[in-house]
Amino acid sequence: MEFRQLSVPGAWEITPKQFGDPRGVFLEWFKGAPFAEEAGHALALAQANLSVSAAGVLRGIHFADVPPGQAKYVTCARGAVLDVVVDIRVGSPTYGQWDSVLLDDVDRRAIYLSEGLGHAFLSLEDDSTVLYLCSAPYAPGREHGIHPLDPEIGIDWPTTARDGSPLQYELSEKDSVAPTLAEALQSGLLPSANEVAEFVAGLR
């Protein structure tokens, strides 16, 4: 299992070692000890989610109030998605920046996003199946969103599916009316870098 820190601090790409034979493939997509060594703390598992998305479905940018936030360890068991992390921590040196990892059923990578980061993904194939390990349960009153097509953030979303066909983005009603990053900042929705750093330090 290899960890690569992304350009947004607090996020990692994880590449597992796969073992294949004529029967199929086996891999360990999460291991507690290597994760804790890399992140500096264990992952407290409070909830596990699964989503299935048609090609073109765009989910996010989602985030939760800190504390407690919601860290996510995400992989794609079937199909392919472009998974994106956005730094929404006010006062962070990389505030407003994003990075991405292709999650698919070939390399079977995962991405970890710590508390205080925004998360989104675009499905590149019908029935793309995404699995999430979450550090805190879903709590509607603490959950927020930023529009995934906000030009200020400027995420370079793919325009073609895995099979080369053109993609037409499909957003939920909630995501389609989400505020821009600037609007979320003005309304006081965004976590501060200091608050996030203090919370994550308390996990160690």
Tab-separated table of C-alpha atoms in Angstrom:
chain	number	residue	atom	x	y	z
A	1	MET	CA	0.000	0.000	0.000
A	2	GLU	CA	1.468	3.318	-1.107
A	3	PHE	CA	0.443	6.763	0.147
A	4	ARG	CA	0.908	9.953	-1.854
A	5	GLN	CA	0.086	13.281	-0.249
A	6	LEU	CA	-1.957	15.494	-2.546
A	7	SER	CA	-1.352	19.189	-3.191
A	8	VAL	CA	-4.148	19.965	-0.712
A	9	PRO	CA	-2.706	19.239	2.765
A	10	GLY	CA	-4.723	16.678	4.684
A	11	ALA	CA	-5.562	14.579	1.630
A	12	TRP	CA	-3.828	11.454	0.324
A	13	GLU	CA	-4.040	9.097	-2.625
A	14	ILE	CA	-3.709	5.462	-1.557
A	15	THR	CA	-2.654	2.773	-4.041
A	16	PRO	CA	-3.150	-0.815	-2.846
A	17	LYS	CA	-1.177	-3.862	-3.854
A	18	GLN	CA	-3.386	-6.218	-5.886
A	19	PHE	CA	-3.056	-9.988	-5.972
A	20	GLY	CA	-4.622	-11.586	-9.030
A	21	ASP	CA	-4.995	-15.103	-10.355
A	22	PRO	CA	-7.422	-16.859	-12.732
A	23	ARG	CA	-10.123	-16.674	-10.032
A	24	GLY	CA	-10.013	-12.869	-9.727
A	25	VAL	CA	-8.327	-10.233	-7.569
A	26	PHE	CA	-7.744	-9.665	-3.861
A	27	LEU	CA	-6.577	-6.445	-2.227
A	28	GLU	CA	-6.620	-4.628	1.090
A	29	TRP	CA	-8.196	-1.223	0.374
A	30	PHE	CA	-7.826	0.020	3.946
A	31	LYS	CA	-5.262	-0.894	6.627
A	32	GLY	CA	-5.380	0.817	10.009
A	33	ALA	CA	-1.709	0.770	10.952
A	34	PRO	CA	-0.249	2.227	7.716
A	35	PHE	CA	-3.030	4.797	7.635
A	36	ALA	CA	-2.349	5.937	11.206
A	37	GLU	CA	1.371	6.157	10.497
A	38	GLU	CA	0.770	8.390	7.464
A	39	ALA	CA	-2.075	10.546	8.807
A	40	GLY	CA	-0.764	10.743	12.364
A	41	HIS	CA	-3.936	9.313	13.903
A	42	ALA	CA	-6.311	6.398	13.533
A	43	LEU	CA	-9.469	6.567	11.446
A	44	ALA	CA	-12.484	6.449	13.751
A	45	LEU	CA	-15.121	4.597	11.730
A	46	ALA	CA	-18.631	5.860	12.480
A	47	GLN	CA	-20.439	5.151	9.216
A	48	ALA	CA	-19.909	3.379	5.887
A	49	ASN	CA	-21.737	4.598	2.768
A	50	LEU	CA	-22.232	3.284	-0.767
A	51	SER	CA	-23.455	5.239	-3.784
A	52	VAL	CA	-24.187	4.104	-7.335
A	53	SER	CA	-24.122	6.763	-10.058
A	54	ALA	CA	-24.864	6.961	-13.759
A	55	ALA	CA	-22.305	8.484	-16.097
A	56	GLY	CA	-22.342	12.264	-15.755
A	57	VAL	CA	-23.656	12.358	-12.199
A	58	LEU	CA	-21.781	15.089	-10.323
A	59	ARG	CA	-21.935	14.965	-6.520
A	60	GLY	CA	-20.621	17.709	-4.240
A	61	ILE	CA	-18.814	19.820	-3.233
A	62	HIS	CA	-19.837	18.599	0.242
A	63	PHE	CA	-18.384	19.383	3.661
A	64	ALA	CA	-19.390	19.327	7.335
A	65	ASP	CA	-18.999	21.706	10.263
A	66	VAL	CA	-15.805	21.322	12.297
A	67	PRO	CA	-15.963	20.049	14.944
A	68	PRO	CA	-16.541	17.223	14.363
A	69	GLY	CA	-16.381	17.433	10.568
A	70	GLN	CA	-16.443	14.246	8.564
A	71	ALA	CA	-13.261	12.676	7.258
A	72	LYS	CA	-13.747	10.291	4.328
A	73	TYR	CA	-11.777	7.325	2.982
A	74	VAL	CA	-13.203	6.664	-0.484
A	75	THR	CA	-12.762	4.063	-3.215
A	76	CYS	CA	-14.594	2.956	-6.364
A	77	ALA	CA	-15.454	-0.748	-6.452
A	78	ARG	CA	-16.993	-0.672	-9.924
A	79	GLY	CA	-16.723	1.781	-12.807
A	80	ALA	CA	-14.766	5.017	-12.560
A	81	VAL	CA	-15.084	8.444	-10.954
A	82	LEU	CA	-12.918	11.526	-10.819
A	83	ASP	CA	-12.730	12.250	-7.101
A	84	VAL	CA	-11.899	15.824	-6.090
A	85	VAL	CA	-10.754	17.441	-2.844
A	86	VAL	CA	-11.113	21.205	-2.346
A	87	ASP	CA	-9.408	23.265	0.353
A	88	ILE	CA	-12.196	25.341	1.902
A	89	ARG	CA	-10.338	26.090	5.161
A	90	VAL	CA	-10.319	29.846	5.634
A	91	GLY	CA	-6.757	31.014	6.255
A	92	SER	CA	-5.133	27.952	4.692
A	93	PRO	CA	-2.214	28.681	2.328
A	94	THR	CA	-3.961	26.515	-0.289
A	95	TYR	CA	-7.464	27.923	0.273
A	96	GLY	CA	-9.605	27.533	-2.856
A	97	GLN	CA	-7.241	25.030	-4.484
A	98	TRP	CA	-8.252	21.541	-5.564
A	99	ASP	CA	-6.670	18.224	-6.472
A	100	SER	CA	-8.078	14.993	-7.870
A	101	VAL	CA	-7.607	11.242	-8.020
A	102	LEU	CA	-9.062	8.855	-10.593
A	103	LEU	CA	-10.791	6.082	-8.685
A	104	ASP	CA	-11.648	3.041	-10.791
A	105	ASP	CA	-11.891	-0.742	-10.891
A	106	VAL	CA	-8.467	-1.109	-12.535
A	107	ASP	CA	-5.938	0.545	-10.211
A	108	ARG	CA	-8.435	0.421	-7.311
A	109	ARG	CA	-6.959	3.486	-5.606
A	110	ALA	CA	-8.548	5.246	-2.669
A	111	ILE	CA	-8.491	8.846	-1.469
A	112	TYR	CA	-8.516	10.110	2.096
A	113	LEU	CA	-9.869	13.572	2.901
A	114	SER	CA	-9.463	14.834	6.442
A	115	GLU	CA	-11.935	16.986	8.344
A	116	GLY	CA	-12.557	20.469	6.977
A	117	LEU	CA	-12.044	19.637	3.295
A	118	GLY	CA	-14.618	19.744	0.505
A	119	HIS	CA	-15.379	16.564	-1.440
A	120	ALA	CA	-16.921	15.977	-4.862
A	121	PHE	CA	-16.831	13.414	-7.640
A	122	LEU	CA	-17.975	12.931	-11.220
A	123	SER	CA	-19.101	9.504	-12.422
A	124	LEU	CA	-17.411	8.497	-15.664
A	125	GLU	CA	-19.418	5.326	-16.278
A	126	ASP	CA	-22.913	4.020	-15.609
A	127	ASP	CA	-23.296	2.161	-12.301
A	128	SER	CA	-20.064	3.521	-10.855
A	129	THR	CA	-20.086	2.270	-7.277
A	130	VAL	CA	-18.338	4.360	-4.623
A	131	LEU	CA	-17.636	3.213	-1.058
A	132	TYR	CA	-16.942	5.662	1.778
A	133	LEU	CA	-15.616	5.092	5.278
A	134	CYS	CA	-16.666	8.108	7.377
A	135	SER	CA	-15.330	9.362	10.701
A	136	ALA	CA	-18.681	10.837	11.779
A	137	PRO	CA	-22.309	9.972	11.002
A	138	TYR	CA	-24.363	12.017	8.572
A	139	ALA	CA	-25.994	14.973	10.322
A	140	PRO	CA	-28.141	17.164	8.039
A	141	GLY	CA	-27.815	20.240	10.222
A	142	ARG	CA	-24.014	20.185	9.950
A	143	GLU	CA	-23.770	19.358	6.248
A	144	HIS	CA	-23.170	22.027	3.594
A	145	GLY	CA	-22.308	22.352	-0.068
A	146	ILE	CA	-20.546	24.541	-2.612
A	147	HIS	CA	-21.471	24.508	-6.283
A	148	PRO	CA	-19.156	22.065	-8.109
A	149	LEU	CA	-19.077	24.257	-11.222
A	150	ASP	CA	-18.051	27.424	-9.344
A	151	PRO	CA	-15.631	29.178	-11.749
A	152	GLU	CA	-13.666	30.625	-8.813
A	153	ILE	CA	-12.604	27.106	-7.873
A	154	GLY	CA	-12.305	26.076	-11.518
A	155	ILE	CA	-12.320	22.301	-11.239
A	156	ASP	CA	-11.314	20.788	-14.581
A	157	TRP	CA	-14.125	18.246	-14.814
A	158	PRO	CA	-13.869	15.688	-17.641
A	159	THR	CA	-16.182	16.191	-20.583
A	160	THR	CA	-16.058	12.597	-21.873
A	161	ALA	CA	-17.026	9.344	-20.217
A	162	ARG	CA	-14.836	6.293	-19.810
A	163	ASP	CA	-16.037	4.965	-23.182
A	164	GLY	CA	-15.300	8.269	-24.928
A	165	SER	CA	-18.902	9.448	-25.190
A	166	PRO	CA	-19.722	13.046	-24.220
A	167	LEU	CA	-20.807	13.667	-20.626
A	168	GLN	CA	-23.820	15.712	-19.625
A	169	TYR	CA	-23.511	16.742	-15.977
A	170	GLU	CA	-26.403	15.813	-13.688
A	171	LEU	CA	-26.620	17.451	-10.263
A	172	SER	CA	-29.045	16.935	-7.422
A	173	GLU	CA	-31.483	19.760	-6.737
A	174	LYS	CA	-29.555	20.590	-3.569
A	175	ASP	CA	-26.182	20.726	-5.328
A	176	SER	CA	-27.531	22.759	-8.247
A	177	VAL	CA	-28.543	25.607	-5.919
A	178	ALA	CA	-25.477	25.421	-3.650
A	179	PRO	CA	-23.613	28.692	-3.056
A	180	THR	CA	-20.317	29.620	-4.648
A	181	LEU	CA	-17.158	29.551	-2.546
A	182	ALA	CA	-17.325	33.335	-2.146
A	183	GLU	CA	-20.957	33.172	-1.038
A	184	ALA	CA	-20.212	30.382	1.450
A	185	LEU	CA	-17.355	32.447	2.868
A	186	GLN	CA	-19.524	35.545	3.190
A	187	SER	CA	-22.262	33.587	4.979
A	188	GLY	CA	-19.810	32.117	7.503
A	189	LEU	CA	-20.304	28.488	6.470
A	190	LEU	CA	-16.639	27.625	5.925
A	191	PRO	CA	-14.360	26.141	8.595
A	192	SER	CA	-11.234	28.015	9.618
A	193	ALA	CA	-7.808	26.477	9.116
A	194	ASN	CA	-6.980	27.025	12.792
A	195	GLU	CA	-10.135	25.283	14.019
A	196	VAL	CA	-9.481	22.326	11.742
A	197	ALA	CA	-5.814	22.081	12.791
A	198	GLU	CA	-6.782	22.113	16.478
A	199	PHE	CA	-9.406	19.421	15.959
A	200	VAL	CA	-7.112	17.139	13.945
A	201	ALA	CA	-4.300	17.634	16.498
A	202	GLY	CA	-6.697	16.390	19.162
A	203	LEU	CA	-7.081	13.098	17.269
A	204	ARG	CA	-3.402	12.284	17.712
